[in-house]
Coordinates of N, CA, C and O in Angstrom, one line a residue:
Q214 N -11.3 6.5 16.8 CA -11.1 7.1 15.6 C -10.2 5.6 14.8 O -9.3 4.5 15.7
V215 N -10.0 5.7 13.7 CA -9.8 4.8 13.0 C -8.3 5.6 12.7 O -8.0 6.8 12.0
R216 N -7.5 4.5 12.7 CA -6.0 4.6 12.1 C -5.7 3.2 11.5 O -5.7 2.0 11.2
L217 N -4.2 3.4 10.6 CA -3.6 3.1 9.7 C -1.9 2.2 10.3 O -0.9 3.2 10.1
V218 N -2.0 1.1 10.5 CA -1.0 0.7 10.9 C 0.2 -0.1 9.7 O -0.7 -1.4 9.8
E219 N 0.9 0.1 9.7 CA 2.0 -0.2 8.7 C 2.5 -1.1 9.3 O 3.5 -0.9 10.3
S220 N 3.4 -2.3 8.6 CA 4.5 -3.6 9.1 C 5.0 -4.4 7.7 O 4.3 -4.1 6.9
G221 N 5.9 -4.8 8.0 CA 7.1 -5.2 7.0 C 8.0 -4.7 6.1 O 8.3 -5.6 4.9
G222 N 7.8 -3.8 6.5 CA 9.2 -2.8 5.4 C 10.6 -3.4 6.0 O 10.8 -4.7 7.2
G223 N 11.6 -3.3 5.6 CA 12.5 -3.6 5.8 C 14.1 -3.4 4.4 O 14.0 -2.6 3.0
S224 N 15.2 -4.3 4.8 CA 15.9 -4.0 3.7 C 16.6 -6.1 3.1 O 15.7 -6.8 3.6
V225 N 16.5 -5.8 1.3 CA 16.4 -6.7 0.8 C 17.4 -6.6 -0.4 O 17.4 -5.8 -0.9
Q226 N 17.9 -7.9 -0.8 CA 18.6 -7.6 -1.9 C 17.7 -7.5 -3.3 O 16.5 -8.2 -3.5
A227 N 18.4 -6.8 -4.8 CA 17.5 -6.9 -5.5 C 16.9 -8.2 -5.8 O 17.9 -9.2 -5.7
G228 N 15.6 -8.7 -6.8 CA 15.6 -9.7 -7.0 C 14.3 -10.3 -5.5 O 13.8 -11.9 -6.1
G229 N 14.6 -9.8 -5.0 CA 14.2 -10.6 -3.4 C 12.9 -10.0 -3.0 O 12.6 -9.8 -4.3
S230 N 11.7 -10.5 -2.7 CA 10.8 -10.1 -2.7 C 10.0 -9.5 -0.3 O 10.9 -10.2 0.1
L231 N 9.7 -9.0 -0.6 CA 9.0 -8.7 1.1 C 7.2 -8.3 0.5 O 6.6 -8.3 -0.2
R232 N 6.9 -8.2 2.0 CA 5.1 -8.5 2.5 C 5.3 -7.3 2.8 O 5.5 -7.2 4.4
L233 N 4.4 -6.0 2.5 CA 4.0 -5.4 3.6 C 2.5 -5.7 4.2 O 1.4 -5.9 3.0
S234 N 2.3 -5.0 5.2 CA 0.6 -5.5 5.7 C 0.3 -3.9 5.8 O 1.3 -2.8 6.3
C235 N -1.1 -3.8 6.2 CA -1.8 -2.3 6.5 C -3.0 -2.9 7.2 O -3.8 -3.4 6.4
A236 N -3.5 -2.6 8.5 CA -4.2 -3.0 9.2 C -4.7 -1.7 10.0 O -4.1 -0.6 10.4
A237 N -6.4 -1.3 9.0 CA -7.0 -0.9 9.4 C -7.8 -1.1 11.6 O -8.2 -1.9 11.7
S238 N -7.2 0.2 12.2 CA -7.4 0.0 13.7 C -8.7 0.8 14.0 O -8.7 1.7 13.8
G239 N -9.9 0.7 14.8 CA -10.7 1.7 15.1 C -12.1 0.6 15.3 O -12.4 -0.3 15.6
R240 N -13.0 1.9 16.0 CA -14.3 1.0 16.1 C -15.5 0.6 15.0 O -15.3 -0.1 14.3
T241 N -14.6 1.4 14.2 CA -15.7 1.2 12.8 C -14.8 1.8 11.5 O -13.9 2.5 11.5
F242 N -14.8 0.8 10.0 CA -13.9 1.2 9.1 C -14.5 1.1 8.1 O -15.5 -0.1 8.2
S243 N -14.5 1.9 7.0 CA -15.6 1.4 5.9 C -14.9 2.6 5.0 O -14.7 3.8 4.7
A244 N -15.0 1.8 3.6 CA -13.4 2.7 2.7 C -14.3 2.2 1.4 O -14.5 1.0 1.0
Y245 N -13.9 3.1 0.6 CA -14.6 2.6 -1.0 C -13.3 2.1 -1.4 O -13.1 1.2 -2.4
A246 N -11.3 2.2 -1.2 CA -10.6 2.0 -1.9 C -9.2 1.8 -0.7 O -9.4 2.4 0.0
M247 N -8.4 0.8 -0.6 CA -6.9 1.2 0.0 C -5.9 1.2 -1.1 O -5.8 0.6 -2.2
G248 N -5.0 1.5 -0.8 CA -4.4 2.1 -1.9 C -2.9 1.9 -1.0 O -2.4 2.3 0.0
W249 N -1.7 1.5 -2.1 CA -0.3 1.7 -1.7 C 0.0 2.7 -2.9 O 0.5 3.4 -4.0
F250 N 1.0 3.7 -1.6 CA 2.0 5.3 -2.3 C 3.6 4.7 -2.1 O 4.0 4.2 -0.8
R251 N 4.4 5.2 -2.4 CA 5.7 5.3 -2.1 C 6.1 6.4 -2.8 O 5.9 7.2 -3.5
Q252 N 7.5 6.9 -1.8 CA 7.6 8.1 -1.5 C 9.6 8.0 -1.6 O 9.7 7.9 -0.7
A253 N 10.4 7.6 -3.0 CA 11.7 7.8 -2.0 C 12.4 9.5 -2.3 O 11.7 10.7 -2.7
P254 N 13.7 9.8 -1.6 CA 13.8 11.3 -0.8 C 14.3 11.8 -1.9 O 14.5 11.4 -3.3
G255 N 14.1 12.7 -2.1 CA 13.8 14.0 -3.1 C 12.9 13.9 -4.0 O 12.5 14.3 -5.5
K256 N 11.6 13.1 -4.3 CA 10.9 12.4 -5.4 C 9.7 12.7 -4.5 O 9.7 12.7 -3.5
E257 N 8.6 12.8 -5.8 CA 7.1 12.9 -5.3 C 7.1 11.6 -5.2 O 7.0 10.7 -5.1
R258 N 5.4 12.1 -3.8 CA 5.3 11.0 -3.8 C 3.8 10.0 -4.8 O 3.7 11.0 -5.9
E259 N 4.4 8.6 -5.4 CA 4.1 8.4 -7.0 C 2.9 6.9 -6.2 O 3.1 6.5 -5.5
F260 N 2.0 6.8 -6.6 CA 0.7 5.7 -7.2 C 1.8 4.7 -6.8 O 2.3 4.3 -8.2
V261 N 1.7 3.3 -6.6 CA 2.3 1.8 -6.2 C 1.0 0.9 -7.0 O 1.0 0.4 -7.8
G262 N -0.3 1.0 -6.1 CA -1.5 -0.2 -6.3 C -2.7 0.3 -5.1 O -2.0 1.1 -4.4
S263 N -3.7 0.2 -6.0 CA -4.7 -0.3 -4.9 C -5.7 -1.1 -5.2 O -5.4 -1.8 -6.5
I264 N -6.9 -1.2 -4.0 CA -7.8 -2.3 -4.9 C -8.6 -2.0 -3.7 O -9.1 -1.3 -3.1
R265 N -10.1 -2.1 -4.8 CA -11.3 -2.1 -4.7 C -11.9 -2.3 -3.4 O -11.4 -3.8 -3.1
W266 N -12.6 -2.0 -2.0 CA -12.7 -2.6 -0.7 C -13.4 -3.5 -0.8 O -13.5 -4.6 -0.5
S267 N -14.4 -3.5 -1.5 CA -15.8 -4.2 -1.5 C -15.4 -4.9 -3.0 O -15.8 -6.8 -3.2
G268 N -15.2 -4.6 -4.0 CA -15.0 -5.6 -5.2 C -14.1 -6.1 -5.4 O -14.1 -7.2 -5.9
G269 N -13.1 -5.9 -4.5 CA -11.7 -6.8 -5.0 C -10.7 -6.2 -6.2 O -9.7 -6.6 -6.6
N270 N -11.3 -5.5 -7.1 CA -10.6 -4.8 -8.6 C -9.5 -3.8 -7.9 O -9.3 -3.2 -7.1
T271 N -8.3 -4.5 -8.5 CA -7.2 -4.0 -8.1 C -6.0 -3.0 -9.7 O -6.6 -3.7 -10.7
Y272 N -5.5 -2.5 -9.2 CA -4.7 -0.8 -10.1 C -3.6 -0.8 -10.0 O -3.0 -0.9 -8.6
Y273 N -2.5 -1.0 -10.6 CA -0.9 -0.8 -10.4 C 0.0 0.6 -11.2 O -1.1 0.2 -12.2
A274 N 0.5 0.7 -11.0 CA 1.2 1.9 -11.8 C 2.1 0.6 -12.3 O 2.3 -0.5 -12.2
D275 N 2.7 1.1 -13.5 CA 3.1 0.4 -14.6 C 4.3 -0.1 -14.5 O 4.8 -1.4 -14.8
S276 N 5.0 0.6 -13.5 CA 6.2 0.6 -12.9 C 6.5 -0.8 -12.5 O 8.0 -1.7 -11.9
V277 N 5.4 -1.4 -11.3 CA 5.3 -2.3 -10.8 C 4.0 -3.8 -11.1 O 4.0 -4.4 -10.6
K278 N 3.6 -3.5 -12.5 CA 3.3 -4.5 -13.0 C 3.5 -5.6 -13.0 O 4.3 -5.6 -13.5
G279 N 2.8 -6.7 -12.7 CA 3.8 -8.0 -13.1 C 4.6 -8.8 -11.5 O 5.6 -9.8 -11.7
R280 N 5.2 -7.3 -11.3 CA 5.8 -7.4 -10.0 C 5.0 -7.6 -8.8 O 5.4 -8.0 -7.5
F281 N 4.4 -6.5 -8.5 CA 3.4 -6.3 -7.5 C 2.4 -6.7 -6.9 O 1.6 -6.8 -8.0
T282 N 1.7 -7.4 -6.0 CA 0.4 -7.2 -6.1 C -0.4 -7.1 -4.6 O 0.3 -7.1 -3.3
V283 N -1.1 -6.3 -4.6 CA -2.0 -5.6 -3.8 C -3.4 -7.0 -3.4 O -4.1 -7.3 -4.3
S284 N -3.9 -6.9 -2.5 CA -4.9 -8.0 -1.7 C -5.7 -7.2 -0.3 O -5.0 -7.0 -0.1
R285 N -6.5 -7.9 -0.1 CA -6.8 -7.3 1.2 C -7.7 -8.4 1.7 O -7.6 -9.5 1.2
E286 N -7.7 -8.6 3.4 CA -8.7 -9.4 4.0 C -9.6 -8.9 4.7 O -9.2 -8.5 5.7
L287 N -10.6 -9.0 4.5 CA -11.4 -8.0 4.8 C -11.8 -8.6 6.5 O -12.5 -7.6 6.9
A288 N -12.3 -9.7 6.6 CA -12.3 -9.4 8.7 C -11.2 -9.1 9.2 O -11.8 -8.9 10.2
K289 N -9.7 -8.4 8.6 CA -8.8 -8.0 9.2 C -8.8 -6.2 9.1 O -7.9 -6.6 9.4
Y290 N -9.9 -6.7 8.3 CA -9.6 -4.8 7.5 C -7.9 -4.8 7.2 O -7.6 -3.6 7.7
T291 N -7.4 -5.5 6.6 CA -6.2 -5.3 6.4 C -6.0 -5.4 5.4 O -6.4 -6.2 4.6
V292 N -4.9 -4.4 4.3 CA -4.5 -4.9 3.5 C -3.1 -4.8 2.7 O -2.4 -5.2 3.9
Y293 N -2.8 -5.9 1.9 CA -1.4 -6.1 1.7 C -0.4 -5.8 0.5 O -1.3 -5.7 -0.3
L294 N 0.5 -5.2 0.4 CA 1.2 -5.6 -0.9 C 2.4 -6.3 -0.4 O 3.7 -6.5 0.0
Q295 N 2.0 -7.8 -1.6 CA 3.6 -8.3 -1.9 C 4.4 -7.3 -3.1 O 3.7 -7.9 -4.1
M296 N 5.7 -7.8 -2.7 CA 6.3 -7.2 -3.9 C 7.6 -8.5 -4.1 O 7.9 -9.1 -3.3
N297 N 7.2 -8.6 -5.3 CA 8.8 -9.4 -5.7 C 9.1 -9.1 -7.0 O 9.2 -7.8 -7.5
S298 N 10.8 -9.4 -7.1 CA 11.7 -9.2 -8.0 C 12.0 -7.7 -8.2 O 11.9 -7.2 -9.1
L299 N 12.1 -7.1 -6.5 CA 12.0 -6.1 -6.2 C 14.0 -5.3 -6.8 O 14.7 -5.8 -6.8
R300 N 13.4 -4.1 -7.0 CA 15.1 -3.7 -7.4 C 15.2 -2.4 -6.8 O 14.6 -2.1 -6.3
P301 N 16.6 -1.9 -6.8 CA 17.4 -0.7 -6.6 C 16.1 0.5 -6.4 O 15.9 1.6 -5.8
D302 N 15.2 0.6 -8.0 CA 14.5 1.5 -7.5 C 13.3 1.6 -7.4 O 12.3 2.3 -6.9
D303 N 13.3 0.2 -6.4 CA 12.1 0.1 -5.9 C 12.2 1.0 -4.5 O 11.4 1.0 -3.4
S304 N 13.0 1.0 -3.9 CA 13.9 1.8 -2.5 C 13.1 2.9 -2.3 O 12.6 3.7 -3.0
A305 N 12.2 3.1 -1.6 CA 11.3 4.4 -0.6 C 10.8 3.7 0.5 O 10.5 2.4 0.9
T306 N 9.7 4.8 0.8 CA 9.1 4.9 1.8 C 7.6 4.8 1.9 O 7.0 5.0 0.7
Y307 N 6.8 3.4 1.9 CA 5.7 3.3 1.5 C 4.6 3.5 2.2 O 5.0 3.1 3.5
Y308 N 3.7 3.7 2.1 CA 2.5 4.5 2.6 C 1.5 3.6 2.6 O 1.1 3.2 1.0
C309 N 0.5 3.1 3.3 CA -0.8 3.1 2.6 C -1.7 4.2 3.0 O -1.4 5.1 3.7
A310 N -3.0 4.2 2.5 CA -3.9 4.9 2.3 C -5.6 4.2 2.5 O -5.4 3.4 1.3
A311 N -6.1 5.4 3.0 CA -7.8 4.8 2.6 C -8.5 5.6 2.3 O -8.8 6.9 2.8
H312 N -9.4 5.5 1.6 CA -10.3 6.4 0.9 C -11.7 5.7 1.0 O -12.0 5.1 0.9
Q313 N -11.9 6.3 2.8 CA -12.6 6.4 3.0 C -14.5 6.4 2.5 O -14.5 7.5 1.7
T314 N -14.8 5.6 2.7 CA -16.5 5.7 2.1 C -16.9 7.5 2.6 O -16.7 7.7 3.7
G315 N -17.2 8.1 1.7 CA -18.1 9.4 2.1 C -17.1 10.5 1.6 O -17.2 11.8 1.5
A316 N -15.6 9.8 1.4 CA -14.3 11.1 0.7 C -14.3 11.5 -0.2 O -14.9 10.3 -1.1
S317 N -13.5 12.4 -0.5 CA -13.3 12.2 -2.3 C -12.2 11.8 -2.9 O -12.2 11.9 -3.8
E318 N -11.4 11.3 -1.7 CA -9.8 10.8 -2.5 C -9.4 10.1 -1.4 O -9.9 10.1 0.1
Y319 N -7.8 9.5 -1.4 CA -7.8 9.4 -0.5 C -7.4 10.2 1.5 O -7.1 11.7 0.4
N320 N -7.9 9.6 2.2 CA -8.2 11.1 3.4 C -7.5 10.1 4.3 O -7.4 11.2 5.1
L321 N -7.0 8.9 4.5 CA -6.4 8.3 5.9 C -5.2 7.7 5.7 O -5.3 7.1 4.9
W322 N -4.1 8.4 6.1 CA -3.0 7.5 5.8 C -2.3 7.1 7.0 O -2.1 7.1 8.1
G323 N -1.3 5.7 6.5 CA -0.7 5.0 7.8 C 0.7 6.3 7.7 O 1.2 7.1 7.4
Q324 N 1.2 5.6 8.5 CA 2.6 6.6 9.0 C 3.9 5.7 8.0 O 4.5 6.6 8.2
G325 N 3.7 4.8 7.3 CA 5.0 4.4 6.7 C 6.0 3.7 6.7 O 5.9 3.8 8.5
T326 N 6.6 3.0 6.0 CA 7.1 2.2 6.3 C 8.3 1.9 5.4 O 8.2 2.1 4.3
Q327 N 9.5 1.7 5.8 CA 10.7 2.1 5.2 C 11.1 0.8 4.5 O 11.3 -0.1 4.9
V328 N 11.1 0.6 3.0 CA 12.0 -0.6 2.0 C 13.3 0.3 1.5 O 13.2 1.1 0.7
T329 N 14.2 -0.8 1.3 CA 15.5 -0.7 1.0 C 16.1 -1.9 0.1 O 16.0 -3.1 1.0
V330 N 15.9 -1.4 -1.3 CA 17.1 -3.0 -2.0 C 18.1 -2.5 -2.5 O 18.4 -1.6 -3.3
S331 N 19.0 -3.2 -2.2 CA 20.2 -3.6 -2.4 C 20.3 -3.9 -3.5 O 20.0 -4.7 -4.0
S332 N 21.5 -3.4 -4.0 CA 21.8 -4.2 -6.2 C 23.2 -5.3 -5.4 O 23.3 -5.6 -4.7

């Protein structure tokens, strides 16, 4: 059974950087895309960024364009979210998700990792 395991969250001051990692574990893993989402207390979960697993095309929410970068390491079945110029409103629980091959949407989710940005 495939699982997504996230790491790299933490606390940072505004203007700082963090890098989140999400590794897919299990015997086989095949995905159309990997994405990052976030949810702050009292708010809806929102899309942050994604990457096509085979082609590497990336997509971002307007709120993070130019500050966040999604990348992947195929051999390690790992996707990264590099977050620079962090702001207090970036504070949230961040989740990675896989749109697995054959699925119609993101269907596999990580456990989430907390990011807190202080002013």
